[in-house]
Amino acid sequence: MNILVANLGSTSFKYRLFRMDQDGGEVLAHGGYERVTDHAIAIDDAIATLQRDGIIQSTDDIDAVGFKTVLGKDLSGCVIADQSVIDALDGFADVAPAHNPPYANGIRQFAKALPNAKLVALFETAFYQWTSPASAHYAIPKSWRDIGIRRYGFHGASHKFIAERSAELMDRPDVAETTRRLYLDGQQAPDAAPLRVVSCHLGGSSSVTGILNGVAIGTSMGFSPQSGLPQNNRVGDLDSGAIPYAMKKLGISVDEAARQLTKESGLQGLSGVSNDLRDIAAAANDGNQDAHLALDALAHSIRHWIGAFMIELGGIDALVFTAGIGENNTAIRATVCNGLENFGLHLDAEKNTATRATEATISRDNSPAKIFVIPANEELVLAREVFRKLS
Ligand code: ADP
């Protein structure tokens, strides 16, 4: 089955064409467009390029297109991307203005360009469909809850991949199979011994998710991708009382407050140096105290959420690091794992230092709980879920 994974940003379009079968998949082609003003033109050009390069003979050679849609309020899961998905994305565009409109437009455009292809949406919220009401709800008035304000969670594709892969690495094929079939069967409750995993997706945006037997029990992100850990430019968790206070004291509008909290906050806001952890670490090495603070605040927040999920899970069997920072930043991993031996997590300092951008076990051989680095590959996750959905 040939599956095109479409990654749509507000001014970008990237794609990867996979050939998928039961055993996995291979990438047939990939490409991308920046500074896109009209997604329709970029999408038509990508399809024409695939034909011209002989990757596909006709548009019918693309069997399916997968979309990593973000937020659809009550609509979630891995679903056929029909009009109900477009309506759900349009209906919540205010909450995810950078993400929802390009996906709604992209789905419309692909439906025109590839009328015979199956279109499938995998919502970033999908992995959290089975979290408890207690973890999903904020203590807000009912009228707020009625307009859809609750904890949705994001990075679902990435954390689900970690759930599946960590179960394989922990030699728990039963749990890996539960996760593999999650969007087909819904939650299953295996009778087997619990497998308790905490997954840290640390990248441009970051989140920590608690996973029991392959199913998420909670996550650090909430109503919008604004919450949880400090992100590159986004604030992360913030006391709601700070917003009206800052608006009055600084004389700024709601829109300006939202802009500052999404563009000038997070690691950028704290460090005043950069939104990239490499630059921040270099500045900290040169003695910049604000850069130090940004590094410390990120590690503190990661540990805060790991601790929360270790309690909820009743312990931990595996701690996983993934995405740009999680895969590459050995110092953050060491800081996060510092002093966690009482919880069964013994980092092997040498293995940690030697591991970058590759899958590895970085705990000591005799560590009761494992620590893994598992590279993220979100396009492949999409291709796999689309293949499962349609097979
Ligand atoms: P995004 O969430 O935008 O996909 P990434 O997952 O690539 O971003 O994460 C970006 C972050 O990861 C940056 O803060 C950067 O410092 C860090 N990072 C990415 N690649 C590397 C690398 N090779 N070495 C060290 N840090 C890296």
Short mmCIF file of C-alpha atoms and ligand atoms in Angstrom, two decimals:
data_model
loop_
_atom_site.label_atom_id
_atom_site.label_comp_id
_atom_site.label_asym_id
_atom_site.label_seq_id
_atom_site.Cartn_x
_atom_site.Cartn_y
_atom_site.Cartn_z
CA MET A 1 0.00 0.00 0.00
CA ASN A 2 1.47 3.38 -1.00
CA ILE A 3 0.78 5.97 1.68
CA LEU A 4 1.64 9.63 1.35
CA VAL A 5 2.11 11.33 4.72
CA ALA A 6 1.30 15.03 4.46
CA ASN A 7 2.86 17.38 6.99
CA LEU A 8 1.11 20.74 6.68
CA GLY A 9 2.26 23.92 8.40
CA SER A 10 0.78 27.39 8.04
CA THR A 11 3.38 28.23 5.34
CA SER A 12 4.92 24.86 4.61
CA PHE A 13 4.08 21.48 3.10
CA LYS A 14 6.31 18.44 3.52
CA TYR A 15 5.54 14.94 2.37
CA ARG A 16 6.91 11.44 2.53
CA LEU A 17 5.67 8.61 0.35
CA PHE A 18 5.86 5.17 2.00
CA ARG A 19 5.34 1.69 0.65
CA MET A 20 3.87 -0.17 3.61
CA ASP A 21 3.19 -3.85 4.22
CA GLN A 22 2.67 -6.11 7.24
CA ASP A 23 6.40 -6.16 8.01
CA GLY A 24 6.95 -2.41 7.97
CA GLY A 25 7.67 0.08 5.26
CA GLU A 26 10.15 1.93 3.10
CA VAL A 27 10.30 5.53 2.01
CA LEU A 28 9.86 5.84 -1.78
CA ALA A 29 10.22 9.61 -1.96
CA HIS A 30 10.09 12.75 0.10
CA GLY A 31 10.01 16.47 -0.53
CA GLY A 32 8.83 19.77 0.78
CA TYR A 33 7.89 23.37 0.13
CA GLU A 34 8.57 26.42 2.31
CA ARG A 35 6.97 29.89 2.19
CA VAL A 36 3.81 28.37 0.78
CA THR A 37 1.05 30.89 0.11
CA ASP A 38 -1.35 28.46 -1.58
CA HIS A 39 -1.27 24.85 -0.37
CA ALA A 40 -3.22 23.74 -3.45
CA ILE A 41 -0.35 24.71 -5.75
CA ALA A 42 2.26 22.95 -3.57
CA ILE A 43 0.17 19.77 -3.31
CA ASP A 44 -0.47 19.63 -7.08
CA ASP A 45 3.22 20.23 -7.71
CA ALA A 46 4.26 17.44 -5.34
CA ILE A 47 1.98 14.94 -7.07
CA ALA A 48 3.23 16.06 -10.51
CA THR A 49 6.84 15.70 -9.30
CA LEU A 50 6.23 12.13 -8.10
CA GLN A 51 4.84 11.30 -11.57
CA ARG A 52 7.58 13.08 -13.47
CA ASP A 53 10.26 11.31 -11.41
CA GLY A 54 8.66 7.95 -12.18
CA ILE A 55 7.93 7.19 -8.50
CA ILE A 56 4.26 6.76 -9.39
CA GLN A 57 2.81 6.09 -12.84
CA SER A 58 -0.56 7.63 -12.14
CA THR A 59 -2.26 9.37 -9.24
CA ASP A 60 -4.06 6.09 -8.53
CA ASP A 61 -0.74 4.68 -7.35
CA ILE A 62 -1.16 6.68 -4.16
CA ASP A 63 -3.56 4.51 -2.16
CA ALA A 64 -3.90 6.73 0.87
CA VAL A 65 -2.89 10.05 2.40
CA GLY A 66 -2.28 10.42 6.13
CA PHE A 67 -2.71 13.69 8.03
CA LYS A 68 -1.37 14.36 11.53
CA THR A 69 -4.33 16.53 12.52
CA VAL A 70 -4.08 18.31 15.84
CA LEU A 71 -7.31 19.23 17.58
CA GLY A 72 -10.92 18.37 16.71
CA LYS A 73 -12.70 18.92 20.04
CA ASP A 74 -14.97 15.86 20.41
CA LEU A 75 -13.53 14.19 17.32
CA SER A 76 -10.35 12.20 17.84
CA GLY A 77 -8.75 8.87 17.01
CA CYS A 78 -7.52 7.54 13.69
CA VAL A 79 -10.43 8.24 11.36
CA ILE A 80 -11.35 8.63 7.69
CA ALA A 81 -10.72 12.29 6.85
CA ASP A 82 -14.15 13.22 5.57
CA GLN A 83 -16.26 16.36 5.91
CA SER A 84 -16.79 15.71 9.64
CA VAL A 85 -13.02 15.99 10.19
CA ILE A 86 -12.85 19.21 8.18
CA ASP A 87 -15.77 20.63 10.19
CA ALA A 88 -14.14 19.62 13.48
CA LEU A 89 -10.85 21.27 12.49
CA ASP A 90 -12.63 24.43 11.33
CA GLY A 91 -14.71 24.50 14.51
CA PHE A 92 -11.64 24.57 16.77
CA ALA A 93 -9.35 26.67 14.58
CA ASP A 94 -9.20 29.42 17.22
CA VAL A 95 -7.46 27.06 19.67
CA ALA A 96 -4.91 25.74 17.16
CA PRO A 97 -4.63 28.59 14.63
CA ALA A 98 -1.26 27.48 13.25
CA HIS A 99 -2.32 23.86 12.79
CA ASN A 100 -6.01 23.37 12.12
CA PRO A 101 -6.57 25.62 9.05
CA PRO A 102 -3.70 24.15 6.98
CA TYR A 103 -4.91 20.60 7.68
CA ALA A 104 -8.54 21.43 6.83
CA ASN A 105 -7.38 23.03 3.58
CA GLY A 106 -4.95 20.21 2.86
CA ILE A 107 -7.64 17.55 3.24
CA ARG A 108 -9.94 19.50 0.90
CA GLN A 109 -7.15 19.81 -1.65
CA PHE A 110 -6.08 16.17 -1.55
CA ALA A 111 -9.71 15.09 -1.94
CA LYS A 112 -9.72 17.00 -5.24
CA ALA A 113 -6.24 16.03 -6.42
CA LEU A 114 -6.49 12.31 -5.53
CA PRO A 115 -10.19 11.43 -5.75
CA ASN A 116 -9.53 7.68 -5.47
CA ALA A 117 -7.16 7.79 -2.50
CA LYS A 118 -8.34 7.09 1.03
CA LEU A 119 -7.75 10.08 3.29
CA VAL A 120 -7.02 9.29 6.94
CA ALA A 121 -6.57 11.66 9.88
CA LEU A 122 -4.64 10.66 12.96
CA PHE A 123 -5.39 13.22 15.67
CA GLU A 124 -2.57 14.19 18.02
CA THR A 125 -5.16 13.90 20.79
CA ALA A 126 -6.01 10.29 19.89
CA PHE A 127 -3.73 8.57 22.37
CA TYR A 128 -5.50 10.26 25.30
CA GLN A 129 -9.04 9.09 24.54
CA TRP A 130 -8.94 6.68 27.48
CA THR A 131 -7.55 8.97 30.18
CA SER A 132 -9.76 9.25 33.27
CA PRO A 133 -12.23 12.14 33.64
CA ALA A 134 -10.31 13.18 36.75
CA SER A 135 -7.13 13.67 34.73
CA ALA A 136 -8.91 15.21 31.73
CA HIS A 137 -10.92 17.93 33.48
CA TYR A 138 -9.99 21.31 34.86
CA ALA A 139 -11.87 22.74 37.83
CA ILE A 140 -13.74 25.37 35.81
CA PRO A 141 -17.41 26.32 35.60
CA LYS A 142 -19.68 24.00 33.67
CA SER A 143 -20.24 26.68 31.01
CA TRP A 144 -16.48 26.56 30.27
CA ARG A 145 -16.49 22.78 30.15
CA ASP A 146 -19.49 22.91 27.82
CA ILE A 147 -17.51 24.84 25.21
CA GLY A 148 -14.86 22.14 25.17
CA ILE A 149 -12.25 23.39 27.65
CA ARG A 150 -10.54 20.30 29.03
CA ARG A 151 -7.19 18.55 28.87
CA TYR A 152 -6.81 17.02 25.40
CA GLY A 153 -3.07 16.29 25.22
CA PHE A 154 -0.83 16.35 22.13
CA HIS A 155 2.17 14.49 20.64
CA GLY A 156 -0.12 11.45 20.64
CA ALA A 157 1.53 9.84 17.60
CA SER A 158 4.98 10.12 19.13
CA HIS A 159 4.01 8.83 22.58
CA LYS A 160 2.02 5.96 21.08
CA PHE A 161 5.09 4.91 19.12
CA ILE A 162 7.08 4.98 22.37
CA ALA A 163 4.39 2.87 24.09
CA GLU A 164 4.66 0.26 21.35
CA ARG A 165 8.44 0.26 20.99
CA SER A 166 9.18 0.32 24.73
CA ALA A 167 6.89 -2.69 25.20
CA GLU A 168 8.91 -4.55 22.56
CA LEU A 169 12.18 -3.57 24.27
CA MET A 170 10.74 -4.71 27.63
CA ASP A 171 9.92 -8.06 26.06
CA ARG A 172 6.19 -7.55 26.47
CA PRO A 173 4.69 -8.52 23.09
CA ASP A 174 1.22 -8.64 24.67
CA VAL A 175 1.38 -4.94 25.55
CA ALA A 176 2.96 -4.04 22.19
CA GLU A 177 0.03 -5.76 20.48
CA THR A 178 -2.50 -3.88 22.62
CA THR A 179 -0.91 -0.60 21.57
CA ARG A 180 -0.66 -1.66 17.94
CA ARG A 181 -4.40 -2.35 17.87
CA LEU A 182 -5.43 0.55 20.09
CA TYR A 183 -7.24 2.62 17.47
CA LEU A 184 -8.88 -0.48 16.00
CA ASP A 185 -10.12 -2.17 19.17
CA GLY A 186 -10.20 0.63 21.70
CA GLN A 187 -8.70 0.11 25.09
CA GLN A 188 -8.15 -3.43 26.22
CA ALA A 189 -7.28 -4.37 29.77
CA PRO A 190 -4.72 -7.13 29.63
CA ASP A 191 -4.68 -9.35 32.71
CA ALA A 192 -0.90 -9.49 32.61
CA ALA A 193 1.43 -7.77 35.06
CA PRO A 194 1.38 -4.00 34.63
CA LEU A 195 3.96 -2.34 32.39
CA ARG A 196 4.52 1.24 33.61
CA VAL A 197 6.24 3.61 31.20
CA VAL A 198 6.89 7.34 31.33
CA SER A 199 7.62 8.83 27.91
CA CYS A 200 9.44 12.17 27.60
CA HIS A 201 9.03 13.80 24.16
CA LEU A 202 11.50 16.68 24.41
CA GLY A 203 11.86 18.78 21.29
CA GLY A 204 10.80 22.16 19.93
CA SER A 205 7.66 21.41 21.87
CA SER A 206 7.75 18.93 24.70
CA SER A 207 5.47 16.72 26.75
CA VAL A 208 5.62 13.89 29.26
CA THR A 209 3.06 11.07 29.13
CA GLY A 210 2.31 8.27 31.60
CA ILE A 211 1.51 4.93 29.95
CA LEU A 212 0.03 1.84 31.59
CA ASN A 213 0.01 -1.37 29.55
CA GLY A 214 0.37 0.54 26.32
CA VAL A 215 -2.42 3.06 26.97
CA ALA A 216 -1.92 6.69 28.09
CA ILE A 217 -3.19 7.51 31.57
CA GLY A 218 -2.33 11.21 31.39
CA THR A 219 -0.05 13.80 29.84
CA SER A 220 1.51 17.14 30.66
CA MET A 221 -0.11 19.04 27.80
CA GLY A 222 -3.66 20.22 28.19
CA PHE A 223 -6.30 22.24 26.37
CA SER A 224 -3.81 23.65 23.88
CA PRO A 225 -0.16 22.93 23.11
CA GLN A 226 0.57 25.90 25.40
CA SER A 227 0.66 23.94 28.62
CA GLY A 228 2.96 21.54 30.48
CA LEU A 229 6.73 21.89 30.11
CA PRO A 230 8.38 25.14 28.97
CA GLN A 231 8.40 24.86 25.15
CA ASN A 232 10.75 26.56 22.69
CA ASN A 233 8.74 29.81 22.51
CA ARG A 234 5.58 28.77 24.37
CA VAL A 235 5.05 29.28 28.04
CA GLY A 236 4.03 25.86 29.35
CA ASP A 237 2.13 25.75 32.64
CA LEU A 238 1.22 29.19 33.98
CA ASP A 239 -1.05 30.28 36.80
CA SER A 240 -4.19 31.63 35.11
CA GLY A 241 -4.10 34.56 37.55
CA ALA A 242 -0.93 35.85 35.90
CA ILE A 243 -2.66 36.64 32.61
CA PRO A 244 -5.23 39.25 33.71
CA TYR A 245 -2.60 40.72 36.07
CA ALA A 246 -0.03 41.15 33.27
CA MET A 247 -2.64 42.52 30.88
CA LYS A 248 -3.63 45.24 33.34
CA LYS A 249 -0.12 46.07 34.57
CA LEU A 250 1.49 46.09 31.12
CA GLY A 251 -1.54 47.55 29.35
CA ILE A 252 -1.65 44.82 26.73
CA SER A 253 -4.60 43.27 24.92
CA VAL A 254 -5.73 39.65 25.00
CA ASP A 255 -4.22 39.11 21.55
CA GLU A 256 -0.90 40.65 22.58
CA ALA A 257 -0.80 38.56 25.76
CA ALA A 258 -1.47 35.44 23.68
CA ARG A 259 1.26 36.45 21.23
CA GLN A 260 3.82 36.99 23.98
CA LEU A 261 2.91 33.70 25.67
CA THR A 262 3.30 31.78 22.41
CA LYS A 263 6.17 33.63 20.70
CA GLU A 264 8.30 35.20 23.42
CA SER A 265 8.01 32.77 26.31
CA GLY A 266 9.26 29.26 27.07
CA LEU A 267 13.00 28.63 26.70
CA GLN A 268 13.33 31.78 24.59
CA GLY A 269 11.62 33.93 27.20
CA LEU A 270 13.54 32.54 30.16
CA SER A 271 16.98 32.48 28.56
CA GLY A 272 16.71 35.64 26.46
CA VAL A 273 19.22 33.86 24.20
CA SER A 274 17.46 31.47 21.85
CA ASN A 275 14.65 28.96 21.60
CA ASP A 276 17.17 26.22 20.73
CA LEU A 277 18.64 24.28 23.63
CA ARG A 278 22.04 24.01 21.91
CA ASP A 279 22.43 27.80 21.92
CA ILE A 280 21.14 28.01 25.47
CA ALA A 281 23.58 25.35 26.70
CA ALA A 282 26.47 27.20 24.98
CA ALA A 283 25.45 30.46 26.63
CA ALA A 284 25.16 28.73 30.02
CA ASN A 285 28.68 27.38 29.53
CA ASP A 286 29.83 30.96 28.99
CA GLY A 287 28.31 31.92 32.34
CA ASN A 288 24.94 33.35 31.26
CA GLN A 289 22.72 32.99 34.34
CA ASP A 290 19.43 33.31 32.46
CA ALA A 291 20.51 30.48 30.17
CA HIS A 292 21.28 28.40 33.27
CA LEU A 293 17.84 29.19 34.61
CA ALA A 294 16.18 28.05 31.37
CA LEU A 295 18.03 24.71 31.47
CA ASP A 296 17.22 24.21 35.16
CA ALA A 297 13.55 25.13 34.69
CA LEU A 298 13.17 22.66 31.82
CA ALA A 299 14.76 19.82 33.80
CA HIS A 300 12.70 20.73 36.88
CA SER A 301 9.47 20.59 34.90
CA ILE A 302 10.37 17.26 33.24
CA ARG A 303 11.10 15.75 36.67
CA HIS A 304 7.88 17.20 38.08
CA TRP A 305 5.81 15.38 35.47
CA ILE A 306 7.82 12.16 35.66
CA GLY A 307 7.16 12.18 39.40
CA ALA A 308 3.46 12.77 38.90
CA PHE A 309 3.12 9.79 36.58
CA MET A 310 5.32 7.51 38.68
CA ILE A 311 2.85 8.05 41.54
CA GLU A 312 -0.19 7.52 39.33
CA LEU A 313 1.33 4.40 37.79
CA GLY A 314 2.39 3.06 41.19
CA GLY A 315 6.02 2.88 40.09
CA ILE A 316 7.98 2.78 36.87
CA ASP A 317 9.41 0.03 34.67
CA ALA A 318 10.80 2.19 31.85
CA LEU A 319 11.64 5.86 31.37
CA VAL A 320 12.00 6.89 27.72
CA PHE A 321 13.57 9.94 26.06
CA THR A 322 12.63 10.89 22.50
CA ALA A 323 12.64 13.84 20.01
CA GLY A 324 15.41 16.39 19.32
CA ILE A 325 16.38 17.18 22.91
CA GLY A 326 15.55 13.75 24.34
CA GLU A 327 17.60 11.96 21.69
CA ASN A 328 20.61 14.27 21.63
CA ASN A 329 21.00 16.25 24.82
CA THR A 330 22.96 14.00 27.15
CA ALA A 331 23.26 16.69 29.84
CA ILE A 332 19.50 17.16 30.23
CA ARG A 333 19.04 13.38 30.43
CA ALA A 334 21.68 13.18 33.17
CA THR A 335 20.08 16.03 35.12
CA VAL A 336 16.61 14.52 34.82
CA CYS A 337 17.81 11.11 36.05
CA ASN A 338 19.95 12.47 38.86
CA GLY A 339 19.09 10.92 42.23
CA LEU A 340 16.31 8.64 40.94
CA GLU A 341 18.06 5.45 42.11
CA ASN A 342 15.54 5.07 44.94
CA PHE A 343 12.87 4.70 42.28
CA GLY A 344 14.83 1.96 40.52
CA LEU A 345 16.25 4.22 37.80
CA HIS A 346 20.05 3.89 37.59
CA LEU A 347 21.50 5.86 34.68
CA ASP A 348 24.72 4.52 33.18
CA ALA A 349 26.72 7.73 32.72
CA GLU A 350 28.95 6.32 29.99
CA LYS A 351 26.11 4.84 27.96
CA ASN A 352 24.22 8.10 28.32
CA THR A 353 27.13 10.17 27.06
CA ALA A 354 27.69 7.82 24.13
CA THR A 355 24.06 7.84 22.96
CA ARG A 356 22.86 10.40 20.42
CA ALA A 357 20.08 10.04 17.87
CA THR A 358 20.03 6.28 18.12
CA GLU A 359 18.02 3.68 19.98
CA ALA A 360 19.79 2.52 23.13
CA THR A 361 19.37 1.39 26.70
CA ILE A 362 21.16 3.95 28.86
CA SER A 363 20.41 2.48 32.30
CA ARG A 364 22.92 0.25 34.08
CA ASP A 365 22.63 -3.45 33.37
CA ASN A 366 21.40 -4.11 36.92
CA SER A 367 18.99 -1.17 37.03
CA PRO A 368 15.55 -2.44 38.17
CA ALA A 369 13.83 0.00 35.81
CA LYS A 370 15.14 0.66 32.31
CA ILE A 371 16.00 3.99 30.73
CA PHE A 372 15.75 4.09 26.94
CA VAL A 373 16.48 6.53 24.15
CA ILE A 374 14.10 5.85 21.25
CA PRO A 375 14.27 8.09 18.16
CA ALA A 376 10.98 9.63 17.06
CA ASN A 377 9.82 9.16 13.49
CA GLU A 378 6.44 10.77 13.28
CA GLU A 379 5.96 10.23 9.55
CA LEU A 380 6.50 6.49 9.97
CA VAL A 381 4.04 6.46 12.89
CA LEU A 382 1.46 8.06 10.60
CA ALA A 383 2.14 5.61 7.79
CA ARG A 384 1.82 2.67 10.19
CA GLU A 385 -1.47 3.83 11.69
CA VAL A 386 -2.95 4.59 8.27
CA PHE A 387 -1.87 1.14 7.06
CA ARG A 388 -3.46 -0.53 10.10
CA LYS A 389 -6.65 1.46 9.70
CA LEU A 390 -7.05 0.50 6.05
CA SER A 391 -5.75 -3.10 6.17
P1 ADP B 1 10.57 19.91 16.60
O1 ADP B 1 9.77 19.68 17.86
O2 ADP B 1 10.43 21.28 16.05
O3 ADP B 1 10.43 18.80 15.60
P2 ADP B 1 13.10 18.78 17.41
O4 ADP B 1 12.48 17.51 17.87
O5 ADP B 1 14.12 18.71 16.32
O6 ADP B 1 12.06 19.90 17.05
O7 ADP B 1 13.78 19.45 18.68
C1 ADP B 1 14.44 20.68 18.63
C2 ADP B 1 15.36 20.78 19.86
O8 ADP B 1 16.19 19.62 19.87
C3 ADP B 1 16.25 21.99 19.90
O9 ADP B 1 16.14 22.61 21.17
C4 ADP B 1 17.66 21.44 19.72
O10 ADP B 1 18.54 22.05 20.62
C5 ADP B 1 17.54 20.00 20.03
N1 ADP B 1 18.31 19.20 19.05
C6 ADP B 1 17.91 18.79 17.83
N2 ADP B 1 18.91 18.12 17.20
C7 ADP B 1 19.98 18.13 18.03
C8 ADP B 1 21.31 17.62 17.98
N3 ADP B 1 21.74 16.94 16.91
N4 ADP B 1 22.11 17.82 19.05
C9 ADP B 1 21.68 18.47 20.14
N5 ADP B 1 20.43 18.98 20.25
C10 ADP B 1 19.59 18.82 19.23
#
